[in-house]
CSV table of C-alpha atoms in Angstrom, one decimal:
chain,number,residue,atom,x,y,z
A,217,UNK,CA,1.1,-30.8,-8.2
A,218,UNK,CA,-0.7,-29.8,-11.3
A,219,UNK,CA,-2.2,-26.5,-12.4
A,220,UNK,CA,-5.1,-25.7,-14.7
A,221,UNK,CA,-5.2,-21.9,-15.4
A,222,UNK,CA,-9.0,-21.9,-15.7
A,223,UNK,CA,-9.4,-23.7,-12.4
A,224,UNK,CA,-6.9,-21.5,-10.6
A,225,UNK,CA,-8.6,-18.3,-11.9
A,226,UNK,CA,-12.0,-19.5,-10.7
A,227,UNK,CA,-10.8,-20.5,-7.3
A,228,UNK,CA,-8.9,-17.2,-6.9
A,229,UNK,CA,-12.0,-15.2,-7.8
A,230,UNK,CA,-14.0,-17.2,-5.3
A,231,UNK,CA,-11.4,-16.5,-2.6
A,232,UNK,CA,-11.4,-12.8,-3.4
A,233,UNK,CA,-15.2,-12.6,-3.3
A,234,UNK,CA,-15.3,-14.4,0.0
A,235,UNK,CA,-12.8,-12.2,1.8
A,236,UNK,CA,-12.5,-8.8,0.1
A,237,UNK,CA,-14.9,-7.1,2.5
A,238,UNK,CA,-13.2,-8.5,5.7
A,239,UNK,CA,-12.5,-5.5,8.0
A,240,UNK,CA,-10.4,-7.3,10.6
A,241,UNK,CA,-6.9,-6.0,11.4
A,242,UNK,CA,-5.4,-2.6,10.8
A,243,UNK,CA,-2.6,-0.9,8.8
A,244,UNK,CA,0.9,-0.9,10.4
A,245,UNK,CA,1.0,2.4,12.4
A,246,UNK,CA,4.6,2.5,13.6
A,247,UNK,CA,5.8,3.6,10.1
A,248,UNK,CA,3.8,6.7,9.2
A,249,UNK,CA,3.7,6.0,5.5
A,250,UNK,CA,2.2,2.6,5.9
A,251,UNK,CA,-0.6,4.0,8.1
A,252,UNK,CA,-1.6,6.2,5.2
A,253,UNK,CA,-2.2,3.5,2.7
A,254,UNK,CA,-5.9,3.0,1.8
A,255,UNK,CA,-7.0,0.1,4.0
A,256,UNK,CA,-9.6,-1.3,1.6
A,257,UNK,CA,-7.2,-2.0,-1.2
A,258,UNK,CA,-7.1,-5.7,-2.0
A,259,UNK,CA,-5.4,-7.7,-4.8
A,260,UNK,CA,-4.6,-11.3,-5.7
A,261,UNK,CA,-2.2,-12.5,-8.4
A,262,UNK,CA,-0.8,-15.8,-9.7
A,263,UNK,CA,2.2,-16.3,-11.9
A,264,UNK,CA,3.0,-19.8,-13.1
A,265,UNK,CA,6.4,-21.3,-13.8
A,266,UNK,CA,5.6,-21.0,-17.5
A,267,UNK,CA,4.8,-17.3,-17.2
A,268,UNK,CA,1.0,-17.4,-17.2
A,269,UNK,CA,-0.5,-14.5,-15.2
A,270,UNK,CA,-3.9,-14.3,-13.4
A,271,UNK,CA,-4.8,-10.9,-11.9
A,272,UNK,CA,-7.7,-9.9,-9.6
A,273,UNK,CA,-8.6,-6.3,-8.5
A,274,UNK,CA,-5.9,-4.0,-7.1
A,275,UNK,CA,-2.9,-5.8,-8.5
A,276,UNK,CA,-1.3,-2.8,-10.1
A,277,UNK,CA,-1.1,-0.8,-6.9
A,278,UNK,CA,2.5,-0.3,-5.8
A,279,UNK,CA,3.2,-0.9,-2.1
A,280,UNK,CA,6.3,-1.1,0.2
A,281,UNK,CA,7.8,-4.6,0.0
A,282,UNK,CA,9.1,-4.4,3.6
A,283,UNK,CA,10.2,-7.8,5.0
A,284,UNK,CA,9.5,-9.7,1.8
A,285,UNK,CA,12.8,-8.1,0.6
A,286,UNK,CA,14.7,-10.4,3.0
A,287,UNK,CA,14.2,-13.4,0.7
A,288,UNK,CA,15.6,-11.5,-2.3
A,289,UNK,CA,18.7,-10.3,-0.6
A,290,UNK,CA,19.1,-13.8,0.9
A,291,UNK,CA,19.1,-15.1,-2.7
A,292,UNK,CA,21.9,-12.7,-3.7
A,293,UNK,CA,24.0,-13.6,-0.7
A,294,UNK,CA,23.6,-17.3,-1.3
A,295,UNK,CA,24.7,-16.8,-4.9
A,296,UNK,CA,27.7,-14.7,-3.9
A,297,UNK,CA,28.9,-16.4,-0.7
A,298,UNK,CA,27.5,-19.9,-1.0
A,299,UNK,CA,25.0,-21.7,1.1
A,300,UNK,CA,27.5,-23.0,3.7
A,301,UNK,CA,28.9,-19.6,4.5
A,302,UNK,CA,25.4,-18.0,4.8
A,303,UNK,CA,24.2,-20.9,7.0
A,304,UNK,CA,27.2,-20.8,9.3
A,305,UNK,CA,27.2,-17.0,9.8
A,306,UNK,CA,23.4,-16.4,10.0
A,307,UNK,CA,21.7,-19.7,10.6
A,308,UNK,CA,18.4,-21.2,9.5
A,309,UNK,CA,16.3,-21.7,12.7
A,310,UNK,CA,13.1,-20.0,13.9
A,311,UNK,CA,13.7,-17.8,16.9
A,312,UNK,CA,10.3,-18.3,18.5
A,313,UNK,CA,10.3,-14.6,19.2
A,314,UNK,CA,9.1,-11.4,17.4
A,315,UNK,CA,11.0,-10.4,14.2
A,316,UNK,CA,12.7,-7.5,15.9
A,317,UNK,CA,13.6,-9.3,19.2
A,318,UNK,CA,16.8,-8.3,20.9
A,319,UNK,CA,16.2,-11.2,23.4
A,320,UNK,CA,16.5,-13.7,20.5
A,321,UNK,CA,20.1,-12.4,20.0
A,322,UNK,CA,20.9,-12.4,23.7
A,323,UNK,CA,19.8,-16.0,24.1
A,324,UNK,CA,22.1,-17.2,21.3
A,325,UNK,CA,25.4,-15.3,21.9
A,326,UNK,CA,24.3,-12.4,19.8
A,327,UNK,CA,24.1,-14.6,16.7
A,328,UNK,CA,21.0,-14.2,14.4
A,329,UNK,CA,19.3,-17.5,13.9
A,330,UNK,CA,17.7,-16.8,10.5
A,331,UNK,CA,17.9,-14.3,7.6
A,332,UNK,CA,14.2,-13.6,7.9
A,333,UNK,CA,14.3,-11.7,11.2
A,334,UNK,CA,15.6,-8.1,11.3
A,335,UNK,CA,19.0,-8.9,12.9
A,336,UNK,CA,19.6,-11.7,10.4
A,337,UNK,CA,18.5,-9.6,7.5
A,338,UNK,CA,20.9,-6.9,8.3
A,339,UNK,CA,23.7,-9.5,8.6
A,340,UNK,CA,22.7,-10.8,5.2
A,341,UNK,CA,22.9,-7.3,3.7
A,342,UNK,CA,26.4,-7.0,5.2
A,343,UNK,CA,27.5,-10.1,3.4
A,344,UNK,CA,26.7,-8.7,-0.1
A,345,UNK,CA,30.0,-8.2,-1.8
A,346,UNK,CA,30.6,-4.5,-2.6
A,347,UNK,CA,33.2,-1.8,-2.4
A,348,UNK,CA,31.0,0.6,-0.4
A,349,UNK,CA,27.4,1.1,0.8
A,350,UNK,CA,26.1,2.6,-2.4
A,351,UNK,CA,27.4,-0.2,-4.5
A,352,UNK,CA,25.9,-2.7,-2.1
A,353,UNK,CA,22.6,-1.0,-2.3
A,354,UNK,CA,22.7,-0.9,-6.2
A,355,UNK,CA,23.4,-4.6,-6.3
A,356,UNK,CA,20.4,-5.4,-4.1
A,357,UNK,CA,18.1,-3.1,-6.1
A,358,UNK,CA,19.2,-4.6,-9.4
A,359,UNK,CA,18.6,-8.1,-8.0
A,360,UNK,CA,15.1,-7.1,-6.9
A,361,UNK,CA,14.4,-5.8,-10.4
A,362,UNK,CA,15.8,-9.0,-12.0
A,363,UNK,CA,13.6,-11.2,-9.8
A,364,UNK,CA,10.5,-9.1,-10.5
A,365,UNK,CA,11.3,-8.8,-14.3
A,366,UNK,CA,10.5,-5.1,-13.8
A,367,UNK,CA,12.3,-1.8,-13.0
A,368,UNK,CA,11.9,-1.7,-9.2
A,369,UNK,CA,12.3,1.7,-7.6
A,370,UNK,CA,13.0,3.1,-4.1
A,371,UNK,CA,10.2,5.1,-2.6
A,372,UNK,CA,11.9,8.2,-1.0
A,373,UNK,CA,8.7,8.7,1.1
A,374,UNK,CA,8.8,5.2,2.5
A,375,UNK,CA,12.5,5.3,3.0
A,376,UNK,CA,12.4,8.6,4.8
A,377,UNK,CA,9.5,7.4,7.0
A,378,UNK,CA,11.5,4.3,7.9
A,379,UNK,CA,14.9,5.8,8.3
A,380,UNK,CA,13.5,8.2,11.0
A,381,UNK,CA,11.9,5.3,12.9
A,382,UNK,CA,14.6,2.6,12.8
A,383,UNK,CA,16.4,3.3,16.1
A,384,UNK,CA,15.7,-0.2,17.3
A,385,UNK,CA,17.3,-1.8,14.1
A,386,UNK,CA,20.3,0.5,14.5
A,387,UNK,CA,20.7,-0.7,18.1
A,388,UNK,CA,20.6,-4.4,16.9
A,389,UNK,CA,23.1,-3.7,14.2
A,390,UNK,CA,25.5,-2.3,16.8
A,391,UNK,CA,24.8,-5.3,19.0
A,392,UNK,CA,25.8,-7.6,16.1
A,393,UNK,CA,29.0,-5.6,15.7
A,394,UNK,CA,29.9,-6.2,19.3
A,395,UNK,CA,29.9,-9.9,18.7
A,396,UNK,CA,31.5,-9.9,15.2
A,397,UNK,CA,28.2,-11.1,13.7
A,398,UNK,CA,27.9,-8.4,11.0
A,399,UNK,CA,30.3,-8.1,8.1
A,400,UNK,CA,30.3,-4.5,7.0
A,401,UNK,CA,29.9,-1.2,8.9
A,402,UNK,CA,26.8,-1.9,11.0
A,403,UNK,CA,25.0,1.4,10.5
A,404,UNK,CA,25.6,1.2,6.8
A,405,UNK,CA,24.1,-2.3,6.8
A,406,UNK,CA,21.1,-1.0,8.7
A,407,UNK,CA,20.7,1.9,6.2
A,408,UNK,CA,20.8,-0.4,3.2
A,409,UNK,CA,18.5,-2.9,4.9
A,410,UNK,CA,16.0,0.0,5.5
A,411,UNK,CA,16.2,1.0,1.8
A,412,UNK,CA,15.6,-2.6,0.5
A,413,UNK,CA,12.4,-2.6,2.6
A,414,UNK,CA,11.3,0.7,1.1
A,415,UNK,CA,11.1,-0.4,-2.6
A,416,UNK,CA,7.7,-0.5,-4.3
A,417,UNK,CA,6.2,-3.6,-5.9
A,418,UNK,CA,2.8,-4.4,-7.3
A,419,UNK,CA,1.2,-7.8,-6.7
A,420,UNK,CA,2.1,-9.3,-10.2
A,421,UNK,CA,5.7,-8.3,-9.7
A,422,UNK,CA,5.7,-10.0,-6.3
A,423,UNK,CA,4.2,-13.1,-7.7
A,424,UNK,CA,6.9,-13.1,-10.4
A,425,UNK,CA,9.6,-13.1,-7.7
A,426,UNK,CA,7.8,-16.1,-6.2
A,427,UNK,CA,7.4,-17.9,-9.5
A,428,UNK,CA,11.2,-17.6,-10.0
A,429,UNK,CA,11.9,-19.4,-6.8
A,430,UNK,CA,9.1,-21.9,-7.6
A,431,UNK,CA,10.9,-22.5,-11.0
A,432,UNK,CA,14.3,-23.5,-9.5
A,433,UNK,CA,15.6,-19.9,-9.6
A,434,UNK,CA,14.8,-19.3,-13.3
A,435,UNK,CA,12.6,-16.3,-13.9
A,436,UNK,CA,9.6,-17.5,-16.1
A,437,UNK,CA,9.2,-14.0,-17.6
A,438,UNK,CA,12.8,-13.1,-18.5
A,439,UNK,CA,14.1,-16.6,-18.9
A,440,UNK,CA,17.1,-15.7,-16.8
A,441,UNK,CA,18.6,-18.2,-14.2
A,442,UNK,CA,19.0,-15.8,-11.2
A,443,UNK,CA,19.4,-18.3,-8.4
A,444,UNK,CA,20.7,-21.9,-8.6
A,445,UNK,CA,18.1,-24.6,-7.9
A,446,UNK,CA,20.0,-25.6,-4.8
A,447,UNK,CA,19.9,-22.1,-3.4
A,448,UNK,CA,16.2,-21.7,-4.4
A,449,UNK,CA,15.5,-24.7,-2.2
A,450,UNK,CA,17.3,-23.1,0.7
A,451,UNK,CA,15.2,-20.0,0.4
A,452,UNK,CA,12.0,-22.0,0.4
A,453,UNK,CA,13.1,-23.8,3.5
A,454,UNK,CA,13.7,-20.5,5.3
A,455,UNK,CA,10.3,-19.2,4.2
A,456,UNK,CA,8.6,-22.3,5.5
A,457,UNK,CA,10.1,-22.0,8.9
A,458,UNK,CA,10.1,-18.2,9.5
A,459,UNK,CA,8.2,-16.5,6.7
A,460,UNK,CA,5.1,-15.4,8.6
A,461,UNK,CA,6.7,-14.2,11.8
A,462,UNK,CA,5.2,-15.8,15.0
A,463,UNK,CA,2.5,-17.7,13.0
A,464,UNK,CA,4.9,-19.5,10.6
A,465,UNK,CA,4.1,-22.8,12.2
A,466,UNK,CA,0.4,-22.3,11.9
A,467,UNK,CA,0.8,-21.4,8.2
A,468,UNK,CA,2.8,-24.6,7.6
A,469,UNK,CA,0.2,-26.6,9.5
A,470,UNK,CA,-2.8,-25.1,7.7
A,471,UNK,CA,-1.4,-24.3,4.2
A,472,UNK,CA,1.8,-26.4,3.9
A,473,UNK,CA,3.6,-24.0,1.6
A,474,UNK,CA,6.5,-21.6,1.9
A,475,UNK,CA,5.3,-18.0,2.5
A,476,UNK,CA,6.7,-14.6,3.3
A,477,UNK,CA,4.8,-11.6,4.6
A,478,UNK,CA,5.6,-7.9,4.9
A,479,UNK,CA,4.0,-5.2,7.0
A,480,UNK,CA,3.3,-3.2,3.9
A,481,UNK,CA,0.4,-5.7,3.3
A,482,UNK,CA,2.1,-8.1,0.8
A,483,UNK,CA,2.0,-11.8,1.2
A,484,UNK,CA,3.8,-14.3,-1.1
A,485,UNK,CA,3.3,-18.0,-1.2
A,486,UNK,CA,5.2,-20.4,-3.4
A,487,UNK,CA,4.0,-23.7,-4.9
A,488,UNK,CA,7.2,-25.4,-6.1
A,489,UNK,CA,7.2,-26.4,-9.8
A,490,UNK,CA,3.8,-24.8,-10.2
A,491,UNK,CA,4.0,-21.0,-9.5
A,492,UNK,CA,3.4,-18.4,-6.9
A,493,UNK,CA,0.4,-16.6,-5.3
A,494,UNK,CA,0.8,-13.1,-4.1
A,495,UNK,CA,-1.8,-11.1,-2.2
A,496,UNK,CA,-1.9,-7.5,-1.1
A,497,UNK,CA,-4.1,-6.0,1.6
A,498,UNK,CA,-2.7,-3.6,4.2
A,499,UNK,CA,-4.9,-4.6,7.1
A,500,UNK,CA,-2.6,-6.7,9.3
A,501,UNK,CA,-3.1,-9.1,12.2
A,502,UNK,CA,-1.3,-8.6,15.5
A,503,UNK,CA,1.8,-10.4,14.2
A,504,UNK,CA,2.2,-8.2,11.0
A,505,UNK,CA,0.6,-10.5,8.4
A,506,UNK,CA,-2.1,-9.4,6.0
A,507,UNK,CA,-5.5,-10.6,7.2
A,508,UNK,CA,-7.2,-10.8,3.8
A,509,UNK,CA,-4.1,-12.0,2.2
A,510,UNK,CA,-3.8,-15.0,4.5
A,511,UNK,CA,-7.5,-15.9,4.0
A,512,UNK,CA,-7.5,-15.6,0.2
A,513,UNK,CA,-4.3,-17.6,-0.3
A,514,UNK,CA,-5.3,-20.2,2.3
A,515,UNK,CA,-8.6,-20.8,0.4
A,516,UNK,CA,-6.9,-21.1,-3.0
A,517,UNK,CA,-4.1,-23.4,-1.7
A,518,UNK,CA,-6.5,-25.7,0.2
A,519,UNK,CA,-9.0,-25.9,-2.7
A,520,UNK,CA,-6.3,-26.6,-5.3
A,521,UNK,CA,-4.7,-29.2,-3.0
A,522,UNK,CA,-1.4,-27.3,-3.0
A,523,UNK,CA,0.1,-28.7,0.3
A,524,UNK,CA,3.7,-30.0,0.2
A,525,UNK,CA,2.8,-32.4,3.1
A,526,UNK,CA,-0.3,-33.9,1.4
A,527,UNK,CA,0.5,-37.3,-0.1
A,528,UNK,CA,-2.7,-37.1,-2.2
A,529,UNK,CA,-2.1,-34.2,-4.5
A,530,UNK,CA,-4.7,-33.0,-7.0
């Protein structure tokens, strides 16, 4: 797949203009901080594997990364523990159920099926090698910063808002402990998982994370090899299967690219060996995916011919 910066910029502007006024969906309301984000914000960014950047509209606005953090911690766990260990302990299969489903655990002997649902994400956090909870958190935060090529910070407001509303996640962490499917203190793992979801990214930083995975794990801004090419491929596979919650299959069918959404309004899509598109708009559909983000990225990807399953690439 090829990429001409001029063409990409023109198509991105077209996608933005087509969908920026869409009023469908609503902010996530179950986390008070997310409900307060201005719902008309909208941004679109592209970062190539050679470090070129294209920015449209509200790309500097910092928002909670939420579930997109799962792919970053997964990258760190893969590098520390190896792909075989992560695969055997957490799995790599879609659940067919919501991202916070307890039933998905019950149906599979309390084993999480993927690192991209909440139970699997907490198990992934628990795999991070550290002497204690705070060291584990600092390693995850440092890895987020390295992937973004920026100083990523925790939002105390988002974290407080989430820590006081995460009883369901705490219950799942204890359920994982009951079946020996979590590998540190369960409530500490839940606490760190909640923190990793509460960091703030802008859309260019998010696209830089994606461009790193598109580039075989080498950050195109810093030049640092952060993830092995083999592990970057594993991350993209997980994103393709489970990255957009219940509509991951629809995304693969329509767009044909690995993606990951977050209820903060972020959406990341990766074009291997080309770069990454990131969108931000806090209005979500019923499954937790950014409405405008999906429409904008879908238009760009389809217009550019960026579909991994298309044999006639542009």
